GROMACS .gro file of C-alpha atoms in nm:
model
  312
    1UNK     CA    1   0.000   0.000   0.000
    2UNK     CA    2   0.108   0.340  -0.071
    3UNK     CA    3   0.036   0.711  -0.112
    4UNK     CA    4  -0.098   0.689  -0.458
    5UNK     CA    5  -0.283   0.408  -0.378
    6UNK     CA    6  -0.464   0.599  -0.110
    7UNK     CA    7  -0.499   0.874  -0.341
    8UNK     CA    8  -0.638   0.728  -0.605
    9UNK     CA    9  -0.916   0.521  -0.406
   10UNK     CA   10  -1.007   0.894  -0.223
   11UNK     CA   11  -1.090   1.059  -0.612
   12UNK     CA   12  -1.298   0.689  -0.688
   13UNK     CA   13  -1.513   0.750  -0.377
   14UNK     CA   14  -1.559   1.116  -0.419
   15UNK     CA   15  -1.698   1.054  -0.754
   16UNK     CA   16  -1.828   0.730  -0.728
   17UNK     CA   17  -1.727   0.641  -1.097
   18UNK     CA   18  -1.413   0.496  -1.243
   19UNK     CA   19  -1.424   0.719  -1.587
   20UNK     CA   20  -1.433   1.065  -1.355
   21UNK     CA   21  -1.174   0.945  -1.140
   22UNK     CA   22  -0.966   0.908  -1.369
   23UNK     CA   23  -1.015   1.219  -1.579
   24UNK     CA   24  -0.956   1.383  -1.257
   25UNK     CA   25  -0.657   1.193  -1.203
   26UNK     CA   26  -0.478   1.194  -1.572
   27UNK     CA   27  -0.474   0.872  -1.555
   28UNK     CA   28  -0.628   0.607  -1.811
   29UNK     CA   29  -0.905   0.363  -1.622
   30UNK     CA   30  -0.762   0.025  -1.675
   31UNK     CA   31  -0.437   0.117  -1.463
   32UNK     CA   32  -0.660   0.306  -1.168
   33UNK     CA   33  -0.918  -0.023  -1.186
   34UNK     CA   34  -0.632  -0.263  -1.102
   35UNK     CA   35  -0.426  -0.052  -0.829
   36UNK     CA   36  -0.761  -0.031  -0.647
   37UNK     CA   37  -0.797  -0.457  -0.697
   38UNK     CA   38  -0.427  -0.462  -0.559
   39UNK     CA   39  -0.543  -0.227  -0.296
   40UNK     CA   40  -0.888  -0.477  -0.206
   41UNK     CA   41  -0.636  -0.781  -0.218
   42UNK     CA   42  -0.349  -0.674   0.028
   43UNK     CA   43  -0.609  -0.574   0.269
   44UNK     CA   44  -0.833  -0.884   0.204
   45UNK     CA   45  -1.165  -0.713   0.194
   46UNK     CA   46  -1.377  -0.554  -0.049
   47UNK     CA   47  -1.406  -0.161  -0.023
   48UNK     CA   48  -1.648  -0.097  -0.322
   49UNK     CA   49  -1.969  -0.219  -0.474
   50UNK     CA   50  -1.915  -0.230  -0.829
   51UNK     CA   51  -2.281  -0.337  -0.926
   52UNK     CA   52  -2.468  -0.038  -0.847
   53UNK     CA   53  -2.439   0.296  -1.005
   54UNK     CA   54  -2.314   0.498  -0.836
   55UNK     CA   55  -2.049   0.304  -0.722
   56UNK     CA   56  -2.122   0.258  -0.341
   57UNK     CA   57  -1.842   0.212  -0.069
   58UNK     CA   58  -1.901  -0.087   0.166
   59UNK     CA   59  -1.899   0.017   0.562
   60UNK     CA   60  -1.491  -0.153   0.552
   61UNK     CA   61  -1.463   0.070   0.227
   62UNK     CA   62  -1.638   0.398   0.450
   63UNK     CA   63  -1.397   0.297   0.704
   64UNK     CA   64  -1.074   0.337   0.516
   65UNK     CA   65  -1.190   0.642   0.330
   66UNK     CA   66  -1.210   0.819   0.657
   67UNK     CA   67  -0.886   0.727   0.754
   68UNK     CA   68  -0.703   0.766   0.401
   69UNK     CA   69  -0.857   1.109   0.416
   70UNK     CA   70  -0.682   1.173   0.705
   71UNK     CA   71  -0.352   1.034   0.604
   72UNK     CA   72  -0.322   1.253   0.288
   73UNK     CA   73  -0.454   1.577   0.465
   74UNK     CA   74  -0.141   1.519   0.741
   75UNK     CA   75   0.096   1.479   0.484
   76UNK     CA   76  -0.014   1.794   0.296
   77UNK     CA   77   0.021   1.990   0.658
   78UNK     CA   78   0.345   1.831   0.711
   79UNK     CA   79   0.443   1.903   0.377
   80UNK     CA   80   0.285   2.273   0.393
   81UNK     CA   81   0.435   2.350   0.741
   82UNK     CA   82   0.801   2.190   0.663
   83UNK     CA   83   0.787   2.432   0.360
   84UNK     CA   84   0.658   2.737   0.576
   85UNK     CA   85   0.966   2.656   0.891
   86UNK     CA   86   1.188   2.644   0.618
   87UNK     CA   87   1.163   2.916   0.429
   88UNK     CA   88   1.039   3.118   0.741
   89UNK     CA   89   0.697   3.159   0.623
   90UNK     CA   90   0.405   3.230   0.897
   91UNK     CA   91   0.204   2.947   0.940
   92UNK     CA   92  -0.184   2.919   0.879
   93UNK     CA   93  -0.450   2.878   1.108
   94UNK     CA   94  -0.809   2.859   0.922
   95UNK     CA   95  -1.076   2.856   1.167
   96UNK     CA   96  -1.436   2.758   1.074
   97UNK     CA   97  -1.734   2.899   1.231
   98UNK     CA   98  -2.085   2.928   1.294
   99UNK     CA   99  -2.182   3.318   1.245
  100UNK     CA  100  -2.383   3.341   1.630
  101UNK     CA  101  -1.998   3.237   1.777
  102UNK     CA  102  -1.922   3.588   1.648
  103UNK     CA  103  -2.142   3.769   1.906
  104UNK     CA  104  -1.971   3.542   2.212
  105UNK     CA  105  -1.632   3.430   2.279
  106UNK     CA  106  -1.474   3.373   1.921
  107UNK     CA  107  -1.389   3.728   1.866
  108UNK     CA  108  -1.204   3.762   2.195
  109UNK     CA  109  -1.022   3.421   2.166
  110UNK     CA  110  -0.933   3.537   1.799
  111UNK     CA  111  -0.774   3.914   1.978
  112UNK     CA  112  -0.599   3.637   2.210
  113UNK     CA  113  -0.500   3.420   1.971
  114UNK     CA  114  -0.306   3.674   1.779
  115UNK     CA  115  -0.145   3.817   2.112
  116UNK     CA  116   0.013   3.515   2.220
  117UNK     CA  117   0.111   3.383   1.876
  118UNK     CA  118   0.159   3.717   1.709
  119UNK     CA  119   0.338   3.482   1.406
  120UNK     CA  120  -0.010   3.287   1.322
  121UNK     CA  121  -0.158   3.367   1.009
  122UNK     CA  122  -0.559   3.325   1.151
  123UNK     CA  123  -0.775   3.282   0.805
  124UNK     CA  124  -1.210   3.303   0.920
  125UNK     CA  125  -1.427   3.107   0.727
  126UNK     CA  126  -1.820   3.106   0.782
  127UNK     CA  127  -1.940   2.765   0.762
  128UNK     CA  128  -2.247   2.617   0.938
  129UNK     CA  129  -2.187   2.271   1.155
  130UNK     CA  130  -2.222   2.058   0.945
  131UNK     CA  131  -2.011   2.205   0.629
  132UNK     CA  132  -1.753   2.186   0.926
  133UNK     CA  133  -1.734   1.858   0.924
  134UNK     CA  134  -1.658   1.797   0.624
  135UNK     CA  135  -1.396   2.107   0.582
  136UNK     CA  136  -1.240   1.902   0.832
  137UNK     CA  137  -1.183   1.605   0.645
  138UNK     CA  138  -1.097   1.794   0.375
  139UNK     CA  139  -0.794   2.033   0.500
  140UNK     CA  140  -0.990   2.307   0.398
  141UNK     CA  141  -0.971   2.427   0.793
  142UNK     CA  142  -0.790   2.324   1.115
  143UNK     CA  143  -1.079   2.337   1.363
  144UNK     CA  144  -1.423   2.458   1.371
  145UNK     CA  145  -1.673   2.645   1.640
  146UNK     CA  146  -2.071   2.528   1.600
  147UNK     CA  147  -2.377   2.439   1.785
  148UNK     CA  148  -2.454   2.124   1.600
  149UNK     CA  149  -2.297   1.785   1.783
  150UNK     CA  150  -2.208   1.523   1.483
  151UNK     CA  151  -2.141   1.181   1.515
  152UNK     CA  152  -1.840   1.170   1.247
  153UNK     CA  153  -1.611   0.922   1.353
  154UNK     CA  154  -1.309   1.096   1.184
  155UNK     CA  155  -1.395   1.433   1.368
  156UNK     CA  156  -1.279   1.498   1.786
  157UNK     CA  157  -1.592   1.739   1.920
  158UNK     CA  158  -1.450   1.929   2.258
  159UNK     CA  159  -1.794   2.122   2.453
  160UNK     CA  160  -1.609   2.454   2.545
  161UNK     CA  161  -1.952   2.549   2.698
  162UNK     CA  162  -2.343   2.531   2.738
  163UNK     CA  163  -2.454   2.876   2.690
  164UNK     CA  164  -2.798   2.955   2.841
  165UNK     CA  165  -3.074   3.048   2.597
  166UNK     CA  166  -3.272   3.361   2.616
  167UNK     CA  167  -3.649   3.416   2.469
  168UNK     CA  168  -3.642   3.740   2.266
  169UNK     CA  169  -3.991   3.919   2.300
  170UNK     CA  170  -4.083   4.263   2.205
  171UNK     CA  171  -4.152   4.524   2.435
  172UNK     CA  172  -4.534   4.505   2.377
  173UNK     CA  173  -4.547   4.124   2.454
  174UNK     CA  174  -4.694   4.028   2.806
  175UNK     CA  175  -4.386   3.788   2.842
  176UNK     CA  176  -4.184   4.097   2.853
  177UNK     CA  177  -4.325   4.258   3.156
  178UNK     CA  178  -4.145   3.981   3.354
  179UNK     CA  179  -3.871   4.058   3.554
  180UNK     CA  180  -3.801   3.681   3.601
  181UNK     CA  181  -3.665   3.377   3.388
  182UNK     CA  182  -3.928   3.210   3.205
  183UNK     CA  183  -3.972   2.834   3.133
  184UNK     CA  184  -3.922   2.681   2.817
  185UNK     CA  185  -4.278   2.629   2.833
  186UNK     CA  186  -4.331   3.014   2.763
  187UNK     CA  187  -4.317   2.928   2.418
  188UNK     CA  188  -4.625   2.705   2.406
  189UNK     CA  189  -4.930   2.915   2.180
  190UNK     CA  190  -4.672   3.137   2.102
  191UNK     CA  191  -4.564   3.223   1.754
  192UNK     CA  192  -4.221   3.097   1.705
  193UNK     CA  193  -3.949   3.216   1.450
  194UNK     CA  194  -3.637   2.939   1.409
  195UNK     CA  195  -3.329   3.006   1.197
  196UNK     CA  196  -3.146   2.890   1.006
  197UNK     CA  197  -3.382   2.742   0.801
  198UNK     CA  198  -3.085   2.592   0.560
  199UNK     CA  199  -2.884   2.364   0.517
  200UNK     CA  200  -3.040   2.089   0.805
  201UNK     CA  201  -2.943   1.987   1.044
  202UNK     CA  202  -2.895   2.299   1.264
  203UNK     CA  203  -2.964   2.526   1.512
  204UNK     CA  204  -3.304   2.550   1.461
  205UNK     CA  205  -3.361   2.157   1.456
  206UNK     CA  206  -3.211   2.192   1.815
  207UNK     CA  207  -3.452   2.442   1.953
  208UNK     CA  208  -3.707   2.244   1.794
  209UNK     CA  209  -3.601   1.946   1.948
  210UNK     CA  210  -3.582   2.060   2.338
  211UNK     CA  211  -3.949   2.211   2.226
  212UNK     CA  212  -4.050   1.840   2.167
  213UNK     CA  213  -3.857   1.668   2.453
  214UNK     CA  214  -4.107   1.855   2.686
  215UNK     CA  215  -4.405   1.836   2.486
  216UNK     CA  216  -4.396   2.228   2.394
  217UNK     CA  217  -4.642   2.358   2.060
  218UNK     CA  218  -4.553   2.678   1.950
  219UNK     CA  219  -4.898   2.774   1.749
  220UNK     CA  220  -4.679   2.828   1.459
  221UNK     CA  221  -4.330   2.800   1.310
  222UNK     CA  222  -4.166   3.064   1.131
  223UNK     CA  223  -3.828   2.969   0.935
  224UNK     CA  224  -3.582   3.208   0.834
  225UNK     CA  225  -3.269   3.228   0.728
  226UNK     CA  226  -3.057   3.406   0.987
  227UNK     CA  227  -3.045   3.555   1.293
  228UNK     CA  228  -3.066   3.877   1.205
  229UNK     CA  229  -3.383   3.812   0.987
  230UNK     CA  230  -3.547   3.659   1.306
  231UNK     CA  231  -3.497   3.961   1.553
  232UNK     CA  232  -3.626   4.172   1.288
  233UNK     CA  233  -3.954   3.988   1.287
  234UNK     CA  234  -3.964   3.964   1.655
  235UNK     CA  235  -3.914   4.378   1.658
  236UNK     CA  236  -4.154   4.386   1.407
  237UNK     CA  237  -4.425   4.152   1.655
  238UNK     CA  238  -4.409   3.900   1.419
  239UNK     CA  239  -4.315   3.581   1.688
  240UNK     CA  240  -4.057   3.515   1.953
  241UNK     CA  241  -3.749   3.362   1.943
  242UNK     CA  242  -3.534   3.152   2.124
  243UNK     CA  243  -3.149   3.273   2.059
  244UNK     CA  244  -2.832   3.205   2.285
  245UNK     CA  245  -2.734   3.430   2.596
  246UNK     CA  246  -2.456   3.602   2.382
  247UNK     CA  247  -2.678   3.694   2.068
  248UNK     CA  248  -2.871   3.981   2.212
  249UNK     CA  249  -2.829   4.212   1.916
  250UNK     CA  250  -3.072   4.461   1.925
  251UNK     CA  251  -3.166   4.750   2.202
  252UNK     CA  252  -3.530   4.772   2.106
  253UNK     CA  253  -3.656   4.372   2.235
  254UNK     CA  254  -3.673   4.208   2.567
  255UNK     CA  255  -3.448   3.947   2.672
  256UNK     CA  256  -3.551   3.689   2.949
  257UNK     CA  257  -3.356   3.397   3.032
  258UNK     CA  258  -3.462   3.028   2.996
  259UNK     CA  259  -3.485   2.899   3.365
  260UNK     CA  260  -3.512   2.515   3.231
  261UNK     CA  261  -3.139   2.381   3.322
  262UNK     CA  262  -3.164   2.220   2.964
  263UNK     CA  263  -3.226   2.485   2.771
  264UNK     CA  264  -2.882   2.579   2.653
  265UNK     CA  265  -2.691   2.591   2.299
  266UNK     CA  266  -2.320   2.439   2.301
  267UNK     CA  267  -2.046   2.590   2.189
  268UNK     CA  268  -1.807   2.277   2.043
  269UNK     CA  269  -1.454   2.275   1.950
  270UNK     CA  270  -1.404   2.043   1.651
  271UNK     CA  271  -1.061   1.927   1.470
  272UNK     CA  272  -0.947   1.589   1.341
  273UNK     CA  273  -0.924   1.275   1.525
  274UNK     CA  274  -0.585   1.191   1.657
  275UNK     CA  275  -0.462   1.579   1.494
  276UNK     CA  276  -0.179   1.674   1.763
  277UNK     CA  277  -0.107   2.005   1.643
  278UNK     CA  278   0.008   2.281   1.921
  279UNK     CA  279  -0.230   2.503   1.865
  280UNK     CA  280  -0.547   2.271   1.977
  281UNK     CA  281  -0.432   2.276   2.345
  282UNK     CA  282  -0.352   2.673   2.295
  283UNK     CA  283  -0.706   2.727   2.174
  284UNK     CA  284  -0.852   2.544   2.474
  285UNK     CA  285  -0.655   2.741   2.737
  286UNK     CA  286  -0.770   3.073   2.593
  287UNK     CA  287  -1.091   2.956   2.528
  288UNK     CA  288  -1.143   2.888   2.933
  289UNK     CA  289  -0.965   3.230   2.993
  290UNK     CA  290  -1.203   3.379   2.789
  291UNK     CA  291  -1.445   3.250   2.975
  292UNK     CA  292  -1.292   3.318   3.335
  293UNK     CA  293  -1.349   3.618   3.279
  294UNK     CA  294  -1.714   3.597   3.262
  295UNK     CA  295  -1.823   3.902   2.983
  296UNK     CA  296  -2.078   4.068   2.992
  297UNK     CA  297  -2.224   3.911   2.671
  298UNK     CA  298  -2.276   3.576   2.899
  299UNK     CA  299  -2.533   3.770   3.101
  300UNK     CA  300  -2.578   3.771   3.441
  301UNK     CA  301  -2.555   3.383   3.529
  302UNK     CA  302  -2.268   3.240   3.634
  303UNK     CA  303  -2.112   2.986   3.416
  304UNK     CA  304  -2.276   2.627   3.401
  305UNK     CA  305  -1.969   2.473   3.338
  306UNK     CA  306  -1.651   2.522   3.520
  307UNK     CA  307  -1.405   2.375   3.248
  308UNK     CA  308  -1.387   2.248   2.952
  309UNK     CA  309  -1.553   1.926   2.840
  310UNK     CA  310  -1.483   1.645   2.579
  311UNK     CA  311  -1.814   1.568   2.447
  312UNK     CA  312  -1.817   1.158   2.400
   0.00000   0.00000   0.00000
């Protein structure tokens, strides 16, 4: 088994075809067939189903994608960071995110980042949870910051924190009037406004879901695209919405915390399985600094969580 090997059964998966593959190798099809036989017979197991169109991996061919994936992406770093030491180039650190980490901890950590480690090159990319995940496996970033907890084998999830959620009313709603946290249960009659209403799974699926768990019917369900489309429909009386603690972007609504211990939205840490690299550990220290020093944009509760959790 080798490199190219690897490489050339990653394009075959991604395209599920044998003619694309090797178009998008420069390679003829006869010669990528048979290095992907020789592949299947050293390891004694079967790692495609021919038969079907598209060509479908088997769950021992899913297996060894994953980890092929990651083999090539860690030689690319190694190769991209040997190059970068020696020709004393900064080195790269592309950080996915989910946009409502922006109103919380991600800008500080970011300012602390760039403090400490004054030589990183930090490169922001906007992804939702899920297109995390798979930027990930890719090499397309180092780690991520979401909402959304995956199952991907290939991918290490790290809870930095539950963040309480908070009902956004406006000021003419009775809700508002209370000085008190609500219960989730607030919600139930109410008009409800969810974002983001693509791609699925996402943060609205999980507000939906803690709605279910207790048996909560919102009279109706409003889906929108962002968060900034869903306060302007609560300003404008159009529903209510349920947003984390550190999202309260506009002066003119109400803001009243969810009492129901349960009602929070994680913030999780994601990078490859088994990736080593320093600056994992140096974004976790920050990240509880950050948090020890308890900003305002928390709100007035103290933390849930004392440290930092891996999220099994």
């Amino acid at each position: 088994m080798d490199i190219r090997q690897l490489k050339y059964f990653i394009a075959v998966a991604n395209t599920r075809n044998f003619t694309r593959a090797s178009e998008q190798l420069h390679i003829a099809q006869p010669p990528l067939s048979r290095q992907i036989q020789l592949l299947e017979q050293e390891l004694g197991v079967q790692l495609l189903l021919r038969n079907s169109r598209p060509l479908r991996l088997t769950e021992a061919g899913r297996v060894f994608y994953e980890q092929a994936l990651q083999i090539t992406n860690r030689l690319d770093q190694l190769k991209s960071t040997t190059q970068q030491i020696g020709l004393n180039q900064r080195q790269t650190l592309s950080i996915g995110f989910v946009a409502s980490t922006l109103y919380g901890g991600l800008p500080a950590l970011v300012r602390k980042l760039r403090q400490h480690y004054p030589d990183l090159d930090i490169q922001l990319v906007e992804l939702t949870s899920m297109q995390q995940i798979a930027a990930l496996k890719s090499g397309r970033i180092d780690i991520g910051f979401g909402r959304i907890r995956s199952n991907d084998a290939a991918v290490t999830r790290i809870v930095l924190r539950e963040e309480r959620l908070v009902l956004a009313l406006p000021p003419s709603s009775p809700l508002a009037a209370e000085a008190c946290q609500l219960s989730l249960k607030a919600v139930h009659g109410q008009k409800l406004i969810v974002y983001p209403k693509e791609p699925r799974p996402s943060f609205a699926d999980h507000i939906l879901s803690l709605l279910r768990d207790q048996s909560i019917r919102p009279s109706e369900i409003h889906e929108v695209r962002e968060i900034q489309t869903a306060l302007g429909l609560v300003a404008a009386e159009s529903g209510l919405c349920l947003i984390p603690a550190s999202a309260r972007l506009r002066s003119d609504l109400h803001y009243r915390l969810i009492e129901d211990q349960r009602a929070t939205s994680p913030i999780i840490l994601t990078h490859r399985i088994n990736d080593n690299a320093w600056f994992i550990d140096a974004i976790k220290r920050l990240a509880t600094d950050v948090y020890a020093e308890h900003p305002s944009w928390l709100g007035t509760e103290p933390p849930l969580t004392g440290a930092i959790q891996l999220d099994a």
